[in-house]
Amino acid sequence: MKFFVDTANLDQIREANDLGILDGVTTNPSLMAKEGIVGEKNVLAHYVKICEIVEEGDVSAEVISTDFEGIVREGLILADLHPNIVVKVPMIKDGIKAIRYFTDEGIKTNCTLVFSPGQAILAAKAGATYLSPFIGRVDDTGWDGMDLIKQIVEIYANYGFETEILAASIRSSNHIIECAKAGADVVTCPLSSILGLFKHPLTDIGLAQFLSDHKKANQ
Ligand code: E4P
């Protein structure tokens, strides 16, 4: 299972990367805006900085255009920035057409804003490298985000689709565990959800006991 961090914050990306367990980064226009990265030149430069931190991992950079020509134009500029850039394209008709175009050109893609199994089938047929179903946003509407992941895992297995399921909109450490149980290929999550996996009170109690016993024995 791959771990991506879902942020445009360079400090958090560095912290996740330094753990030695990071496989990539996803960003979106909201995350870029949150970091105050505005203007095309700055946005493109920021993607390069992220790629330089992660080195080996895929970095998703999202297009703003919603028409085929615009998505292709933007995607080619993004893909040209760094070999690890993955062009993130919304799940719309022109987006699917553009994903097919990028696939045929050997450019990696991440189909984003996926909320149904039908959308997942379309993206796989277009040859998307990654598919991003949004768990948390489905949960927010009273539906079951994990059930969406399970349905897509089943469908992709039925047909041997190679598109990787990149579970997104993760809100907790438990989402990561549930995704692992369901067989998602990748989780992209806030750094806090990854750090939450470290926590267990028995680890803290056990470590304190070991250190205390060692100290007493060595006084
Ligand atoms: C990542 O690819 C998505 O853009 C992101 O996970 C969305 O998360 P959110 O629902 O917390 O905004």
PDB file of C-alpha atoms and ligand atoms in Angstrom:
ATOM      1  CA  MET A   1       0.000   0.000   0.000  1.00  0.00           C
ATOM      2  CA  LYS A   2       1.375   3.388  -0.999  1.00  0.00           C
ATOM      3  CA  PHE A   3       1.196   6.430   1.293  1.00  0.00           C
ATOM      4  CA  PHE A   4       0.741   9.842  -0.310  1.00  0.00           C
ATOM      5  CA  VAL A   5       0.472  13.015   1.712  1.00  0.00           C
ATOM      6  CA  ASP A   6      -2.419  15.285   0.712  1.00  0.00           C
ATOM      7  CA  THR A   7      -0.987  18.778   1.089  1.00  0.00           C
ATOM      8  CA  ALA A   8       0.947  21.550  -0.635  1.00  0.00           C
ATOM      9  CA  ASN A   9       2.707  22.488   2.611  1.00  0.00           C
ATOM     10  CA  LEU A  10       6.446  21.975   2.078  1.00  0.00           C
ATOM     11  CA  ASP A  11       7.252  21.505   5.793  1.00  0.00           C
ATOM     12  CA  GLN A  12       4.647  18.751   6.109  1.00  0.00           C
ATOM     13  CA  ILE A  13       5.859  17.094   2.906  1.00  0.00           C
ATOM     14  CA  ARG A  14       9.448  17.198   4.239  1.00  0.00           C
ATOM     15  CA  GLU A  15       8.337  15.763   7.602  1.00  0.00           C
ATOM     16  CA  ALA A  16       6.432  12.921   5.903  1.00  0.00           C
ATOM     17  CA  ASN A  17       9.312  12.252   3.514  1.00  0.00           C
ATOM     18  CA  ASP A  18      11.848  12.171   6.363  1.00  0.00           C
ATOM     19  CA  LEU A  19       9.892   9.308   7.945  1.00  0.00           C
ATOM     20  CA  GLY A  20      11.009   7.182   5.001  1.00  0.00           C
ATOM     21  CA  ILE A  21       7.511   5.878   4.279  1.00  0.00           C
ATOM     22  CA  LEU A  22       6.273   8.442   1.762  1.00  0.00           C
ATOM     23  CA  ASP A  23       5.441   7.359  -1.783  1.00  0.00           C
ATOM     24  CA  GLY A  24       4.060  10.572  -3.217  1.00  0.00           C
ATOM     25  CA  VAL A  25       2.039  13.768  -2.833  1.00  0.00           C
ATOM     26  CA  THR A  26      -1.361  14.955  -4.004  1.00  0.00           C
ATOM     27  CA  THR A  27      -2.361  18.589  -4.265  1.00  0.00           C
ATOM     28  CA  ASN A  28      -5.446  20.370  -5.491  1.00  0.00           C
ATOM     29  CA  PRO A  29      -6.266  24.044  -6.180  1.00  0.00           C
ATOM     30  CA  SER A  30      -7.720  24.476  -2.680  1.00  0.00           C
ATOM     31  CA  LEU A  31      -4.572  23.111  -1.020  1.00  0.00           C
ATOM     32  CA  MET A  32      -2.370  25.380  -3.172  1.00  0.00           C
ATOM     33  CA  ALA A  33      -4.514  28.414  -2.287  1.00  0.00           C
ATOM     34  CA  LYS A  34      -4.304  27.469   1.419  1.00  0.00           C
ATOM     35  CA  GLU A  35      -0.507  27.813   1.194  1.00  0.00           C
ATOM     36  CA  GLY A  36      -0.874  31.202  -0.517  1.00  0.00           C
ATOM     37  CA  ILE A  37       0.567  29.915  -3.797  1.00  0.00           C
ATOM     38  CA  VAL A  38      -1.010  32.076  -6.497  1.00  0.00           C
ATOM     39  CA  GLY A  39      -0.140  32.955 -10.094  1.00  0.00           C
ATOM     40  CA  GLU A  40       0.832  30.395 -12.728  1.00  0.00           C
ATOM     41  CA  LYS A  41       4.583  30.944 -12.376  1.00  0.00           C
ATOM     42  CA  ASN A  42       4.508  30.454  -8.599  1.00  0.00           C
ATOM     43  CA  VAL A  43       2.203  27.453  -8.839  1.00  0.00           C
ATOM     44  CA  LEU A  44       4.468  25.710 -11.354  1.00  0.00           C
ATOM     45  CA  ALA A  45       7.577  26.506  -9.299  1.00  0.00           C
ATOM     46  CA  HIS A  46       5.882  25.092  -6.200  1.00  0.00           C
ATOM     47  CA  TYR A  47       5.209  21.771  -7.949  1.00  0.00           C
ATOM     48  CA  VAL A  48       8.901  21.537  -8.815  1.00  0.00           C
ATOM     49  CA  LYS A  49       9.844  22.177  -5.164  1.00  0.00           C
ATOM     50  CA  ILE A  50       7.503  19.363  -4.075  1.00  0.00           C
ATOM     51  CA  CYS A  51       9.006  16.980  -6.656  1.00  0.00           C
ATOM     52  CA  GLU A  52      12.507  17.817  -5.456  1.00  0.00           C
ATOM     53  CA  ILE A  53      11.587  16.932  -1.857  1.00  0.00           C
ATOM     54  CA  VAL A  54       9.914  13.621  -2.670  1.00  0.00           C
ATOM     55  CA  GLU A  55      12.456  12.666  -5.364  1.00  0.00           C
ATOM     56  CA  GLU A  56      11.094   9.224  -6.335  1.00  0.00           C
ATOM     57  CA  GLY A  57       7.353   9.651  -5.628  1.00  0.00           C
ATOM     58  CA  ASP A  58       4.516  10.715  -7.894  1.00  0.00           C
ATOM     59  CA  VAL A  59       3.213  14.264  -7.396  1.00  0.00           C
ATOM     60  CA  SER A  60      -0.321  15.058  -8.556  1.00  0.00           C
ATOM     61  CA  ALA A  61      -0.788  18.542 -10.038  1.00  0.00           C
ATOM     62  CA  GLU A  62      -4.350  19.483 -10.934  1.00  0.00           C
ATOM     63  CA  VAL A  63      -5.516  21.287 -14.068  1.00  0.00           C
ATOM     64  CA  ILE A  64      -7.916  24.210 -13.811  1.00  0.00           C
ATOM     65  CA  SER A  65      -9.370  23.981 -17.323  1.00  0.00           C
ATOM     66  CA  THR A  66     -12.590  22.054 -17.910  1.00  0.00           C
ATOM     67  CA  ASP A  67     -12.514  21.806 -21.727  1.00  0.00           C
ATOM     68  CA  PHE A  68     -10.494  19.164 -23.606  1.00  0.00           C
ATOM     69  CA  GLU A  69      -8.093  21.575 -25.339  1.00  0.00           C
ATOM     70  CA  GLY A  70      -7.464  23.524 -22.131  1.00  0.00           C
ATOM     71  CA  ILE A  71      -6.913  20.389 -20.035  1.00  0.00           C
ATOM     72  CA  VAL A  72      -4.452  19.023 -22.609  1.00  0.00           C
ATOM     73  CA  ARG A  73      -2.609  22.352 -22.878  1.00  0.00           C
ATOM     74  CA  GLU A  74      -2.273  22.678 -19.101  1.00  0.00           C
ATOM     75  CA  GLY A  75      -1.469  18.999 -18.615  1.00  0.00           C
ATOM     76  CA  LEU A  76       1.399  19.096 -21.086  1.00  0.00           C
ATOM     77  CA  ILE A  77       2.916  22.098 -19.271  1.00  0.00           C
ATOM     78  CA  LEU A  78       2.559  20.309 -15.921  1.00  0.00           C
ATOM     79  CA  ALA A  79       3.976  17.013 -17.216  1.00  0.00           C
ATOM     80  CA  ASP A  80       6.955  18.872 -18.624  1.00  0.00           C
ATOM     81  CA  LEU A  81       7.889  20.273 -15.195  1.00  0.00           C
ATOM     82  CA  HIS A  82       9.286  17.032 -13.763  1.00  0.00           C
ATOM     83  CA  PRO A  83       9.206  13.304 -14.628  1.00  0.00           C
ATOM     84  CA  ASN A  84       7.244  12.555 -11.430  1.00  0.00           C
ATOM     85  CA  ILE A  85       4.336  14.881 -12.162  1.00  0.00           C
ATOM     86  CA  VAL A  86       0.957  13.172 -12.499  1.00  0.00           C
ATOM     87  CA  VAL A  87      -1.666  15.291 -14.270  1.00  0.00           C
ATOM     88  CA  LYS A  88      -4.773  15.462 -12.102  1.00  0.00           C
ATOM     89  CA  VAL A  89      -7.935  15.735 -14.176  1.00  0.00           C
ATOM     90  CA  PRO A  90     -11.546  16.103 -13.008  1.00  0.00           C
ATOM     91  CA  MET A  91     -14.130  13.372 -13.689  1.00  0.00           C
ATOM     92  CA  ILE A  92     -16.015  15.112 -16.480  1.00  0.00           C
ATOM     93  CA  LYS A  93     -16.536  14.181 -20.147  1.00  0.00           C
ATOM     94  CA  ASP A  94     -13.689  16.350 -21.427  1.00  0.00           C
ATOM     95  CA  GLY A  95     -11.560  15.118 -18.546  1.00  0.00           C
ATOM     96  CA  ILE A  96     -12.026  11.498 -19.609  1.00  0.00           C
ATOM     97  CA  LYS A  97     -11.192  12.421 -23.218  1.00  0.00           C
ATOM     98  CA  ALA A  98      -8.052  14.182 -21.973  1.00  0.00           C
ATOM     99  CA  ILE A  99      -7.074  11.199 -19.803  1.00  0.00           C
ATOM    100  CA  ARG A 100      -7.282   8.980 -22.894  1.00  0.00           C
ATOM    101  CA  TYR A 101      -5.081  11.500 -24.745  1.00  0.00           C
ATOM    102  CA  PHE A 102      -2.497  11.607 -21.915  1.00  0.00           C
ATOM    103  CA  THR A 103      -2.548   7.804 -21.585  1.00  0.00           C
ATOM    104  CA  ASP A 104      -1.768   7.436 -25.288  1.00  0.00           C
ATOM    105  CA  GLU A 105       1.068   9.967 -24.879  1.00  0.00           C
ATOM    106  CA  GLY A 106       2.538   8.041 -21.923  1.00  0.00           C
ATOM    107  CA  ILE A 107       1.674  10.799 -19.433  1.00  0.00           C
ATOM    108  CA  LYS A 108       0.509   9.699 -15.980  1.00  0.00           C
ATOM    109  CA  THR A 109      -2.934  10.854 -14.791  1.00  0.00           C
ATOM    110  CA  ASN A 110      -5.017  10.990 -11.640  1.00  0.00           C
ATOM    111  CA  CYS A 111      -8.769  11.144 -12.228  1.00  0.00           C
ATOM    112  CA  THR A 112     -10.175  13.195  -9.357  1.00  0.00           C
ATOM    113  CA  LEU A 113     -13.590  14.025  -7.880  1.00  0.00           C
ATOM    114  CA  VAL A 114     -14.811  10.439  -8.152  1.00  0.00           C
ATOM    115  CA  PHE A 115     -17.952   9.578  -6.206  1.00  0.00           C
ATOM    116  CA  SER A 116     -19.459   6.518  -7.918  1.00  0.00           C
ATOM    117  CA  PRO A 117     -18.463   3.079  -9.264  1.00  0.00           C
ATOM    118  CA  GLY A 118     -19.667   4.125 -12.725  1.00  0.00           C
ATOM    119  CA  GLN A 119     -17.202   7.022 -12.780  1.00  0.00           C
ATOM    120  CA  ALA A 120     -14.474   4.602 -11.668  1.00  0.00           C
ATOM    121  CA  ILE A 121     -15.207   2.337 -14.654  1.00  0.00           C
ATOM    122  CA  LEU A 122     -14.986   5.269 -17.088  1.00  0.00           C
ATOM    123  CA  ALA A 123     -11.615   6.400 -15.707  1.00  0.00           C
ATOM    124  CA  ALA A 124     -10.175   2.876 -15.879  1.00  0.00           C
ATOM    125  CA  LYS A 125     -11.341   2.462 -19.472  1.00  0.00           C
ATOM    126  CA  ALA A 126      -9.606   5.737 -20.360  1.00  0.00           C
ATOM    127  CA  GLY A 127      -6.408   4.298 -18.875  1.00  0.00           C
ATOM    128  CA  ALA A 128      -6.054   6.599 -15.848  1.00  0.00           C
ATOM    129  CA  THR A 129      -2.954   5.816 -13.785  1.00  0.00           C
ATOM    130  CA  TYR A 130      -4.748   6.682 -10.541  1.00  0.00           C
ATOM    131  CA  LEU A 131      -8.392   7.059  -9.543  1.00  0.00           C
ATOM    132  CA  SER A 132      -9.297   9.306  -6.605  1.00  0.00           C
ATOM    133  CA  PRO A 133     -12.566   8.384  -4.873  1.00  0.00           C
ATOM    134  CA  PHE A 134     -13.303  10.922  -2.096  1.00  0.00           C
ATOM    135  CA  ILE A 135     -14.164   8.974   1.060  1.00  0.00           C
ATOM    136  CA  GLY A 136     -14.670  11.843   3.506  1.00  0.00           C
ATOM    137  CA  ARG A 137     -16.886  13.885   1.206  1.00  0.00           C
ATOM    138  CA  VAL A 138     -19.100  10.829   0.592  1.00  0.00           C
ATOM    139  CA  ASP A 139     -19.333  10.267   4.368  1.00  0.00           C
ATOM    140  CA  ASP A 140     -20.300  13.941   4.780  1.00  0.00           C
ATOM    141  CA  THR A 141     -23.419  13.357   2.686  1.00  0.00           C
ATOM    142  CA  GLY A 142     -24.590  10.446   4.833  1.00  0.00           C
ATOM    143  CA  TRP A 143     -23.417   7.753   2.382  1.00  0.00           C
ATOM    144  CA  ASP A 144     -20.582   5.311   3.083  1.00  0.00           C
ATOM    145  CA  GLY A 145     -17.247   6.345   1.581  1.00  0.00           C
ATOM    146  CA  MET A 146     -15.618   3.026   2.447  1.00  0.00           C
ATOM    147  CA  ASP A 147     -18.389   1.154   0.645  1.00  0.00           C
ATOM    148  CA  LEU A 148     -17.452   3.116  -2.499  1.00  0.00           C
ATOM    149  CA  ILE A 149     -13.823   1.958  -2.153  1.00  0.00           C
ATOM    150  CA  LYS A 150     -14.912  -1.673  -1.671  1.00  0.00           C
ATOM    151  CA  GLN A 151     -17.146  -1.567  -4.770  1.00  0.00           C
ATOM    152  CA  ILE A 152     -14.354  -0.143  -6.921  1.00  0.00           C
ATOM    153  CA  VAL A 153     -11.827  -2.700  -5.615  1.00  0.00           C
ATOM    154  CA  GLU A 154     -14.257  -5.484  -6.587  1.00  0.00           C
ATOM    155  CA  ILE A 155     -14.984  -4.065 -10.045  1.00  0.00           C
ATOM    156  CA  TYR A 156     -11.327  -3.432 -10.901  1.00  0.00           C
ATOM    157  CA  ALA A 157     -10.410  -6.960  -9.766  1.00  0.00           C
ATOM    158  CA  ASN A 158     -13.192  -8.450 -11.929  1.00  0.00           C
ATOM    159  CA  TYR A 159     -11.646  -7.002 -15.075  1.00  0.00           C
ATOM    160  CA  GLY A 160      -7.980  -6.661 -14.154  1.00  0.00           C
ATOM    161  CA  PHE A 161      -8.068  -2.879 -14.622  1.00  0.00           C
ATOM    162  CA  GLU A 162      -4.587  -1.498 -13.968  1.00  0.00           C
ATOM    163  CA  THR A 163      -5.747   1.910 -12.693  1.00  0.00           C
ATOM    164  CA  GLU A 164      -4.603   2.274  -9.073  1.00  0.00           C
ATOM    165  CA  ILE A 165      -7.251   3.131  -6.500  1.00  0.00           C
ATOM    166  CA  LEU A 166      -5.989   6.210  -4.672  1.00  0.00           C
ATOM    167  CA  ALA A 167      -8.336   6.676  -1.731  1.00  0.00           C
ATOM    168  CA  ALA A 168      -8.670  10.426  -1.111  1.00  0.00           C
ATOM    169  CA  SER A 169     -10.489  12.839   1.193  1.00  0.00           C
ATOM    170  CA  ILE A 170      -9.241  10.844   4.169  1.00  0.00           C
ATOM    171  CA  ARG A 171     -10.233  12.287   7.521  1.00  0.00           C
ATOM    172  CA  SER A 172      -8.757   9.893  10.074  1.00  0.00           C
ATOM    173  CA  SER A 173      -6.147   7.232  10.775  1.00  0.00           C
ATOM    174  CA  ASN A 174      -8.955   4.696  10.850  1.00  0.00           C
ATOM    175  CA  HIS A 175      -9.821   5.532   7.230  1.00  0.00           C
ATOM    176  CA  ILE A 176      -6.262   4.434   6.336  1.00  0.00           C
ATOM    177  CA  ILE A 177      -6.718   1.090   8.101  1.00  0.00           C
ATOM    178  CA  GLU A 178     -10.123   0.533   6.489  1.00  0.00           C
ATOM    179  CA  CYS A 179      -8.604   1.303   3.063  1.00  0.00           C
ATOM    180  CA  ALA A 180      -5.826  -1.213   3.711  1.00  0.00           C
ATOM    181  CA  LYS A 181      -8.436  -3.849   4.637  1.00  0.00           C
ATOM    182  CA  ALA A 182     -10.463  -3.052   1.511  1.00  0.00           C
ATOM    183  CA  GLY A 183      -7.408  -3.321  -0.759  1.00  0.00           C
ATOM    184  CA  ALA A 184      -6.997   0.291  -1.934  1.00  0.00           C
ATOM    185  CA  ASP A 185      -3.654   0.659  -3.703  1.00  0.00           C
ATOM    186  CA  VAL A 186      -2.861   4.105  -2.297  1.00  0.00           C
ATOM    187  CA  VAL A 187      -4.116   6.420   0.446  1.00  0.00           C
ATOM    188  CA  THR A 188      -3.581  10.144   0.266  1.00  0.00           C
ATOM    189  CA  CYS A 189      -4.075  11.770   3.617  1.00  0.00           C
ATOM    190  CA  PRO A 190      -3.190  14.675   5.864  1.00  0.00           C
ATOM    191  CA  LEU A 191       0.093  14.180   7.718  1.00  0.00           C
ATOM    192  CA  SER A 192      -1.912  14.077  10.985  1.00  0.00           C
ATOM    193  CA  SER A 193      -3.727  10.899   9.848  1.00  0.00           C
ATOM    194  CA  ILE A 194      -0.393   9.196   9.112  1.00  0.00           C
ATOM    195  CA  LEU A 195       1.057  10.314  12.465  1.00  0.00           C
ATOM    196  CA  GLY A 196      -2.076   8.995  14.192  1.00  0.00           C
ATOM    197  CA  LEU A 197      -1.053   5.475  13.155  1.00  0.00           C
ATOM    198  CA  PHE A 198       1.899   5.655  15.561  1.00  0.00           C
ATOM    199  CA  LYS A 199      -0.299   6.132  18.594  1.00  0.00           C
ATOM    200  CA  HIS A 200      -1.100   3.437  21.136  1.00  0.00           C
ATOM    201  CA  PRO A 201      -1.194   3.998  24.909  1.00  0.00           C
ATOM    202  CA  LEU A 202       0.340   0.582  25.574  1.00  0.00           C
ATOM    203  CA  THR A 203       3.360   1.555  23.489  1.00  0.00           C
ATOM    204  CA  ASP A 204       3.818   4.706  25.592  1.00  0.00           C
ATOM    205  CA  ILE A 205       3.299   2.836  28.881  1.00  0.00           C
ATOM    206  CA  GLY A 206       5.572  -0.013  27.810  1.00  0.00           C
ATOM    207  CA  LEU A 207       8.360   2.311  26.689  1.00  0.00           C
ATOM    208  CA  ALA A 208       8.189   4.343  29.926  1.00  0.00           C
ATOM    209  CA  GLN A 209       8.446   1.084  31.916  1.00  0.00           C
ATOM    210  CA  PHE A 210      11.432  -0.188  29.899  1.00  0.00           C
ATOM    211  CA  LEU A 211      13.295   3.124  30.292  1.00  0.00           C
ATOM    212  CA  SER A 212      12.494   3.323  33.988  1.00  0.00           C
ATOM    213  CA  ASP A 213      13.631  -0.278  34.633  1.00  0.00           C
ATOM    214  CA  HIS A 214      16.822   0.353  32.663  1.00  0.00           C
ATOM    215  CA  LYS A 215      17.534   3.519  34.673  1.00  0.00           C
ATOM    216  CA  LYS A 216      16.964   1.777  38.042  1.00  0.00           C
ATOM    217  CA  ALA A 217      19.135  -1.190  37.074  1.00  0.00           C
ATOM    218  CA  ASN A 218      21.960   1.044  35.883  1.00  0.00           C
ATOM    219  CA  GLN A 219      22.075   3.532  38.773  1.00  0.00           C
TER     220      GLN A 219
HETATM  221  C1  E4P B   1      -6.858  14.585  -3.114  1.00  0.00           C
HETATM  222  O1  E4P B   1      -6.488  14.186  -4.170  1.00  0.00           O
HETATM  223  C2  E4P B   1      -8.132  15.298  -2.922  1.00  0.00           C
HETATM  224  O2  E4P B   1      -8.129  16.486  -3.646  1.00  0.00           O
HETATM  225  C3  E4P B   1      -8.330  15.527  -1.463  1.00  0.00           C
HETATM  226  O3  E4P B   1      -8.069  14.318  -0.781  1.00  0.00           O
HETATM  227  C4  E4P B   1      -9.686  16.086  -1.098  1.00  0.00           C
HETATM  228  O4  E4P B   1      -9.796  16.079   0.293  1.00  0.00           O
HETATM  229  P1  E4P B   1     -10.888  16.918   1.091  1.00  0.00           P
HETATM  230  O5  E4P B   1     -12.223  16.316   0.848  1.00  0.00           O
HETATM  231  O6  E4P B   1     -10.464  16.818   2.521  1.00  0.00           O
HETATM  232  O7  E4P B   1     -10.813  18.329   0.568  1.00  0.00           O
END
